[in-house]
mmCIF file of C-alpha atoms and ligand atoms in Angstrom:
data_model
loop_
_atom_site.group_PDB
_atom_site.id
_atom_site.type_symbol
_atom_site.label_atom_id
_atom_site.label_comp_id
_atom_site.label_asym_id
_atom_site.label_seq_id
_atom_site.Cartn_x
_atom_site.Cartn_y
_atom_site.Cartn_z
ATOM 1 C CA MET A 1 0.414 -0.258 0.356
ATOM 2 C CA ASN A 2 1.730 3.726 -0.784
ATOM 3 C CA ALA A 3 0.972 6.548 1.208
ATOM 4 C CA GLU A 4 -0.467 9.030 -1.208
ATOM 5 C CA ARG A 5 -3.912 7.657 -1.267
ATOM 6 C CA ARG A 6 -6.330 7.457 0.808
ATOM 7 C CA PHE A 7 -7.265 3.458 2.420
ATOM 8 C CA ARG A 8 -10.575 2.295 1.973
ATOM 9 C CA LEU A 9 -11.583 0.559 5.383
ATOM 10 C CA GLY A 10 -14.118 -2.156 5.588
ATOM 11 C CA VAL A 11 -14.983 -2.497 9.632
ATOM 12 C CA LEU A 12 -16.688 -5.525 11.255
ATOM 13 C CA GLY A 13 -18.046 -4.805 14.785
ATOM 14 C CA SER A 14 -20.217 -6.561 17.305
ATOM 15 C CA GLY A 15 -20.394 -3.922 20.062
ATOM 16 C CA LYS A 16 -20.984 -0.674 21.084
ATOM 17 C CA GLY A 17 -18.117 0.515 18.649
ATOM 18 C CA SER A 18 -15.720 2.435 20.941
ATOM 19 C CA ASN A 19 -13.093 1.810 18.871
ATOM 20 C CA PHE A 20 -14.941 2.228 15.117
ATOM 21 C CA VAL A 21 -15.342 5.932 16.398
ATOM 22 C CA ALA A 22 -11.441 6.168 17.474
ATOM 23 C CA ILE A 23 -10.813 5.039 13.410
ATOM 24 C CA ALA A 24 -13.444 6.795 11.667
ATOM 25 C CA ASP A 25 -12.633 10.108 13.740
ATOM 26 C CA ALA A 26 -8.848 9.974 12.800
ATOM 27 C CA CYS A 27 -9.502 9.435 9.503
ATOM 28 C CA ALA A 28 -12.313 12.700 9.688
ATOM 29 C CA ALA A 29 -9.789 14.094 10.659
ATOM 30 C CA GLY A 30 -7.342 13.956 8.348
ATOM 31 C CA ARG A 31 -4.657 11.660 11.071
ATOM 32 C CA LEU A 32 -4.996 8.955 8.862
ATOM 33 C CA PRO A 33 -4.792 8.951 5.666
ATOM 34 C CA ALA A 34 -8.026 6.293 4.913
ATOM 35 C CA GLU A 35 -11.558 6.456 4.894
ATOM 36 C CA VAL A 36 -14.201 4.114 5.844
ATOM 37 C CA ALA A 37 -15.933 2.666 2.884
ATOM 38 C CA LEU A 38 -17.972 0.552 4.663
ATOM 39 C CA VAL A 39 -19.173 -0.823 8.609
ATOM 40 C CA ILE A 40 -20.404 -4.664 9.075
ATOM 41 C CA THR A 41 -22.330 -5.364 11.854
ATOM 42 C CA ASP A 42 -23.616 -9.167 12.700
ATOM 43 C CA VAL A 43 -26.061 -7.656 15.671
ATOM 44 C CA PRO A 44 -28.795 -6.095 14.417
ATOM 45 C CA ASP A 45 -29.147 -3.481 17.393
ATOM 46 C CA ALA A 46 -25.072 -3.214 17.544
ATOM 47 C CA GLY A 47 -23.941 0.832 18.520
ATOM 48 C CA ILE A 48 -21.904 0.531 16.086
ATOM 49 C CA LEU A 49 -24.446 0.913 13.673
ATOM 50 C CA ASP A 50 -25.452 3.769 15.192
ATOM 51 C CA ARG A 51 -22.237 5.391 15.608
ATOM 52 C CA ALA A 52 -21.744 5.161 11.827
ATOM 53 C CA CYS A 53 -25.110 6.539 10.629
ATOM 54 C CA GLU A 54 -24.062 9.870 13.270
ATOM 55 C CA ARG A 55 -21.407 9.878 10.908
ATOM 56 C CA GLY A 56 -22.850 9.282 7.397
ATOM 57 C CA LEU A 57 -21.371 6.577 7.106
ATOM 58 C CA ARG A 58 -22.419 2.852 5.646
ATOM 59 C CA ALA A 59 -23.203 0.151 7.639
ATOM 60 C CA GLU A 60 -25.451 -2.539 7.361
ATOM 61 C CA TYR A 61 -26.736 -5.496 9.313
ATOM 62 C CA LEU A 62 -25.625 -8.818 7.573
ATOM 63 C CA PRO A 63 -27.438 -12.127 9.256
ATOM 64 C CA PRO A 64 -24.338 -14.469 10.427
ATOM 65 C CA GLY A 65 -26.330 -17.652 9.758
ATOM 66 C CA LYS A 66 -26.267 -20.554 11.920
ATOM 67 C CA PHE A 67 -23.552 -20.577 14.146
ATOM 68 C CA ARG A 68 -22.223 -18.575 17.626
ATOM 69 C CA SER A 69 -18.648 -18.616 17.196
ATOM 70 C CA LYS A 70 -18.440 -17.812 13.545
ATOM 71 C CA LEU A 71 -19.961 -16.945 10.015
ATOM 72 C CA ASP A 72 -21.967 -19.533 8.344
ATOM 73 C CA GLU A 73 -20.416 -20.250 4.868
ATOM 74 C CA GLU A 74 -23.721 -18.379 3.317
ATOM 75 C CA ALA A 75 -23.041 -15.236 5.602
ATOM 76 C CA GLU A 76 -19.471 -15.751 4.927
ATOM 77 C CA ALA A 77 -19.773 -15.410 1.580
ATOM 78 C CA ALA A 78 -22.500 -12.132 1.714
ATOM 79 C CA TYR A 79 -19.916 -10.242 3.990
ATOM 80 C CA ILE A 80 -16.874 -10.773 1.215
ATOM 81 C CA ALA A 81 -19.108 -9.902 -1.455
ATOM 82 C CA ALA A 82 -20.010 -6.598 0.800
ATOM 83 C CA LEU A 83 -16.412 -5.873 1.228
ATOM 84 C CA GLN A 84 -15.205 -6.360 -2.464
ATOM 85 C CA ALA A 85 -18.164 -4.497 -3.480
ATOM 86 C CA ALA A 86 -17.001 -1.406 -1.307
ATOM 87 C CA GLN A 87 -13.661 -1.667 -2.784
ATOM 88 C CA VAL A 88 -11.819 -2.152 0.505
ATOM 89 C CA ASP A 89 -7.952 -2.116 1.297
ATOM 90 C CA LEU A 90 -8.147 -3.871 4.315
ATOM 91 C CA VAL A 91 -10.437 -4.930 7.296
ATOM 92 C CA VAL A 92 -10.133 -4.028 10.103
ATOM 93 C CA LEU A 93 -11.948 -5.796 13.136
ATOM 94 C CA ALA A 94 -13.279 -3.782 15.745
ATOM 95 C CA GLY A 95 -15.139 -5.782 18.756
ATOM 96 C CA PHE A 96 -16.474 -8.669 15.908
ATOM 97 C CA MET A 97 -17.352 -11.435 17.876
ATOM 98 C CA ARG A 98 -16.519 -14.580 15.647
ATOM 99 C CA ILE A 99 -13.679 -16.227 14.461
ATOM 100 C CA ILE A 100 -12.500 -15.606 10.711
ATOM 101 C CA LYS A 101 -12.121 -18.351 8.586
ATOM 102 C CA ALA A 102 -10.465 -19.987 5.463
ATOM 103 C CA PRO A 103 -12.396 -18.312 3.006
ATOM 104 C CA MET A 104 -12.225 -14.700 4.156
ATOM 105 C CA LEU A 105 -8.439 -14.955 5.168
ATOM 106 C CA ARG A 106 -8.569 -16.168 1.776
ATOM 107 C CA ALA A 107 -10.393 -12.986 0.283
ATOM 108 C CA PHE A 108 -7.840 -10.509 1.784
ATOM 109 C CA PRO A 109 -4.509 -11.960 2.730
ATOM 110 C CA LEU A 110 -2.637 -10.038 5.449
ATOM 111 C CA LYS A 111 -5.281 -7.830 4.922
ATOM 112 C CA ILE A 112 -7.055 -7.973 7.876
ATOM 113 C CA VAL A 113 -6.528 -6.751 11.435
ATOM 114 C CA ASN A 114 -8.042 -6.814 14.778
ATOM 115 C CA ILE A 115 -7.542 -5.208 18.158
ATOM 116 C CA HIS A 116 -6.931 -7.784 21.389
ATOM 117 C CA PRO A 117 -7.224 -6.321 24.774
ATOM 118 C CA ALA A 118 -4.156 -8.016 26.114
ATOM 119 C CA LEU A 119 -0.381 -8.142 25.343
ATOM 120 C CA LEU A 120 -0.652 -11.250 23.561
ATOM 121 C CA PRO A 121 0.323 -14.129 23.722
ATOM 122 C CA SER A 122 -0.865 -13.720 27.047
ATOM 123 C CA PHE A 123 -4.729 -14.097 27.486
ATOM 124 C CA PRO A 124 -5.823 -14.864 24.253
ATOM 125 C CA GLY A 125 -9.854 -15.305 23.440
ATOM 126 C CA LEU A 126 -12.491 -14.050 25.688
ATOM 127 C CA GLU A 127 -13.078 -11.375 27.980
ATOM 128 C CA SER A 128 -9.067 -10.767 28.431
ATOM 129 C CA TRP A 129 -9.641 -7.811 31.372
ATOM 130 C CA LYS A 130 -11.239 -11.165 33.585
ATOM 131 C CA GLN A 131 -8.689 -13.500 32.397
ATOM 132 C CA ALA A 132 -5.394 -11.087 33.420
ATOM 133 C CA LEU A 133 -7.459 -10.112 36.745
ATOM 134 C CA GLU A 134 -8.159 -13.790 37.390
ATOM 135 C CA TYR A 135 -4.314 -14.546 36.905
ATOM 136 C CA GLY A 136 -3.008 -11.992 38.805
ATOM 137 C CA VAL A 137 -0.518 -10.593 36.806
ATOM 138 C CA LYS A 138 0.181 -6.152 37.408
ATOM 139 C CA VAL A 139 0.655 -5.633 33.849
ATOM 140 C CA THR A 140 -1.330 -6.715 30.531
ATOM 141 C CA GLY A 141 -2.439 -4.598 27.582
ATOM 142 C CA VAL A 142 -3.223 -4.244 24.500
ATOM 143 C CA THR A 143 -2.294 -5.958 21.434
ATOM 144 C CA VAL A 144 -3.489 -5.238 17.399
ATOM 145 C CA HIS A 145 -2.541 -7.540 15.110
ATOM 146 C CA LEU A 146 -2.830 -9.196 11.753
ATOM 147 C CA VAL A 147 -5.357 -12.105 11.284
ATOM 148 C CA ASP A 148 -4.630 -15.587 10.688
ATOM 149 C CA HIS A 149 -5.946 -19.046 11.041
ATOM 150 C CA GLY A 150 -5.378 -18.959 14.807
ATOM 151 C CA ILE A 151 -7.347 -17.508 17.743
ATOM 152 C CA ASP A 152 -5.265 -13.789 18.611
ATOM 153 C CA THR A 153 -2.143 -15.669 17.153
ATOM 154 C CA GLY A 154 -1.545 -13.287 13.516
ATOM 155 C CA PRO A 155 1.322 -11.467 12.845
ATOM 156 C CA ILE A 156 1.664 -8.374 15.817
ATOM 157 C CA ILE A 157 1.558 -4.780 14.390
ATOM 158 C CA ALA A 158 1.561 -2.902 17.819
ATOM 159 C CA GLN A 159 1.544 -3.523 21.086
ATOM 160 C CA ALA A 160 1.126 -0.713 24.820
ATOM 161 C CA ALA A 161 1.054 -1.769 28.219
ATOM 162 C CA VAL A 162 -1.775 -1.286 30.596
ATOM 163 C CA PRO A 163 -1.122 -1.200 34.850
ATOM 164 C CA VAL A 164 -3.533 -3.536 36.622
ATOM 165 C CA GLU A 165 -3.839 -2.073 39.821
ATOM 166 C CA ASP A 166 -4.983 -3.072 43.184
ATOM 167 C CA ASP A 167 -8.445 -2.798 43.306
ATOM 168 C CA ASP A 168 -9.370 -2.739 39.963
ATOM 169 C CA THR A 169 -12.527 -4.560 38.675
ATOM 170 C CA PRO A 170 -13.161 -5.963 35.869
ATOM 171 C CA GLU A 171 -15.090 -3.161 34.505
ATOM 172 C CA SER A 172 -12.419 -0.594 35.601
ATOM 173 C CA LEU A 173 -9.798 -2.634 34.078
ATOM 174 C CA HIS A 174 -11.500 -2.888 30.988
ATOM 175 C CA ALA A 175 -12.124 0.656 30.375
ATOM 176 C CA ARG A 176 -8.681 1.557 31.121
ATOM 177 C CA ILE A 177 -7.553 -0.727 28.031
ATOM 178 C CA GLN A 178 -10.234 0.692 26.054
ATOM 179 C CA ARG A 179 -8.456 4.629 26.267
ATOM 180 C CA VAL A 180 -5.259 3.044 25.568
ATOM 181 C CA GLU A 181 -7.258 0.789 22.628
ATOM 182 C CA HIS A 182 -8.737 4.029 21.489
ATOM 183 C CA GLU A 183 -5.024 5.218 20.646
ATOM 184 C CA LEU A 184 -3.029 2.191 19.365
ATOM 185 C CA TYR A 185 -5.425 1.412 17.077
ATOM 186 C CA PRO A 186 -5.641 4.821 15.034
ATOM 187 C CA ALA A 187 -1.775 4.768 15.599
ATOM 188 C CA ALA A 188 -1.253 1.089 14.477
ATOM 189 C CA LEU A 189 -3.125 1.645 10.914
ATOM 190 C CA ALA A 190 -0.758 4.340 10.396
ATOM 191 C CA ARG A 191 1.777 2.041 10.829
ATOM 192 C CA ILE A 192 0.176 -0.271 7.983
ATOM 193 C CA PHE A 193 -0.863 2.316 5.756
ATOM 194 C CA ALA A 194 3.294 3.646 6.096
ATOM 195 C CA GLY A 195 3.443 1.286 3.873
ATOM 196 C CA ASP A 196 7.081 0.110 5.292
ATOM 197 C CA LEU A 197 6.075 -3.009 6.899
ATOM 198 C CA LYS A 198 7.979 -6.228 6.469
ATOM 199 C CA ILE A 199 5.936 -9.126 7.296
ATOM 200 C CA GLU A 200 8.264 -12.177 9.102
ATOM 201 C CA GLY A 201 6.459 -14.817 10.561
ATOM 202 C CA ARG A 202 4.668 -13.212 13.702
ATOM 203 C CA ARG A 203 7.048 -10.688 13.640
ATOM 204 C CA THR A 204 6.927 -7.626 11.659
ATOM 205 C CA ARG A 205 9.213 -4.757 11.337
ATOM 206 C CA ARG A 206 9.503 -1.047 9.516
ATOM 207 C CA VAL A 207 11.790 -1.677 6.413
ATOM 208 C CA PRO A 208 12.946 2.075 5.712
ATOM 209 C CA ALA A 209 12.597 3.037 2.407
ATOM 210 C CA ALA A 210 15.770 2.629 0.327
HETATM 211 C C1 GRF B 301 -12.266 -4.022 22.573
HETATM 212 O O1 GRF B 301 -12.312 -4.142 23.839
HETATM 213 C C2 GRF B 301 -11.277 -4.900 21.547
HETATM 214 O O2 GRF B 301 -10.229 -5.153 22.043
HETATM 215 C C3 GRF B 301 -12.425 -6.399 22.232
HETATM 216 O O3 GRF B 301 -13.804 -6.442 21.682
HETATM 217 C C4 GRF B 301 -14.303 -4.776 22.570
HETATM 218 C C5 GRF B 301 -14.760 -4.047 21.390
HETATM 219 O O4 GRF B 301 -15.224 -2.640 21.985
HETATM 220 N N1 GRF B 301 -11.580 -7.065 20.655
HETATM 221 P P1 GRF B 301 -15.886 -1.484 20.690
HETATM 222 O O5 GRF B 301 -17.135 -2.044 20.280
HETATM 223 O O6 GRF B 301 -14.858 -0.945 19.806
HETATM 224 O O7 GRF B 301 -16.210 -0.346 22.111
#
């Protein structure tokens, strides 16, 4: 991807959409060379739909099909078709609560990015802030990574640490993590758009232009 043009983002989300808001507002303010081309949700009353509509962005609910933790075959084909029709350069998962399977990975190779509320490889999966509290770590964090065939296993773009306080509840820790997410996700996307990331296995590094 080169830095001259505006990248077209397809955002998938299932929840309140605070990360989407951080990204959409960074695009609107010119802090990212990108625009949100399409928002898709698998939850008909998800907050992310309202946040997109308030901003005049195209957003739609697409039924996920018969499974709980992934899109079924027909649904996945519909998601891919919608993203391709919107000519997105990058698929941005912003609280999308379903596993991405092979057809979408093939349609968007190394072009699907996710934010995870922990310092991977610690605490993959669901409710990572609760896992961190239960384990008793003193530092957790946020990871932005490319999506591969595993669960929260893809190449890491950016990470930031978040302290765990003695009196934290799951809610207070998640709120602190989310404040960091809203900074880190746009910053990680900026790294991707800069176009000089080299990906070797799970490792990404910046390669200065020759
Ligand atoms: C975030 O905590 C993100 O890390 C996780 O899902 C949550 C989405 O929150 N993947 P929001 O909908 O962006 O507010």
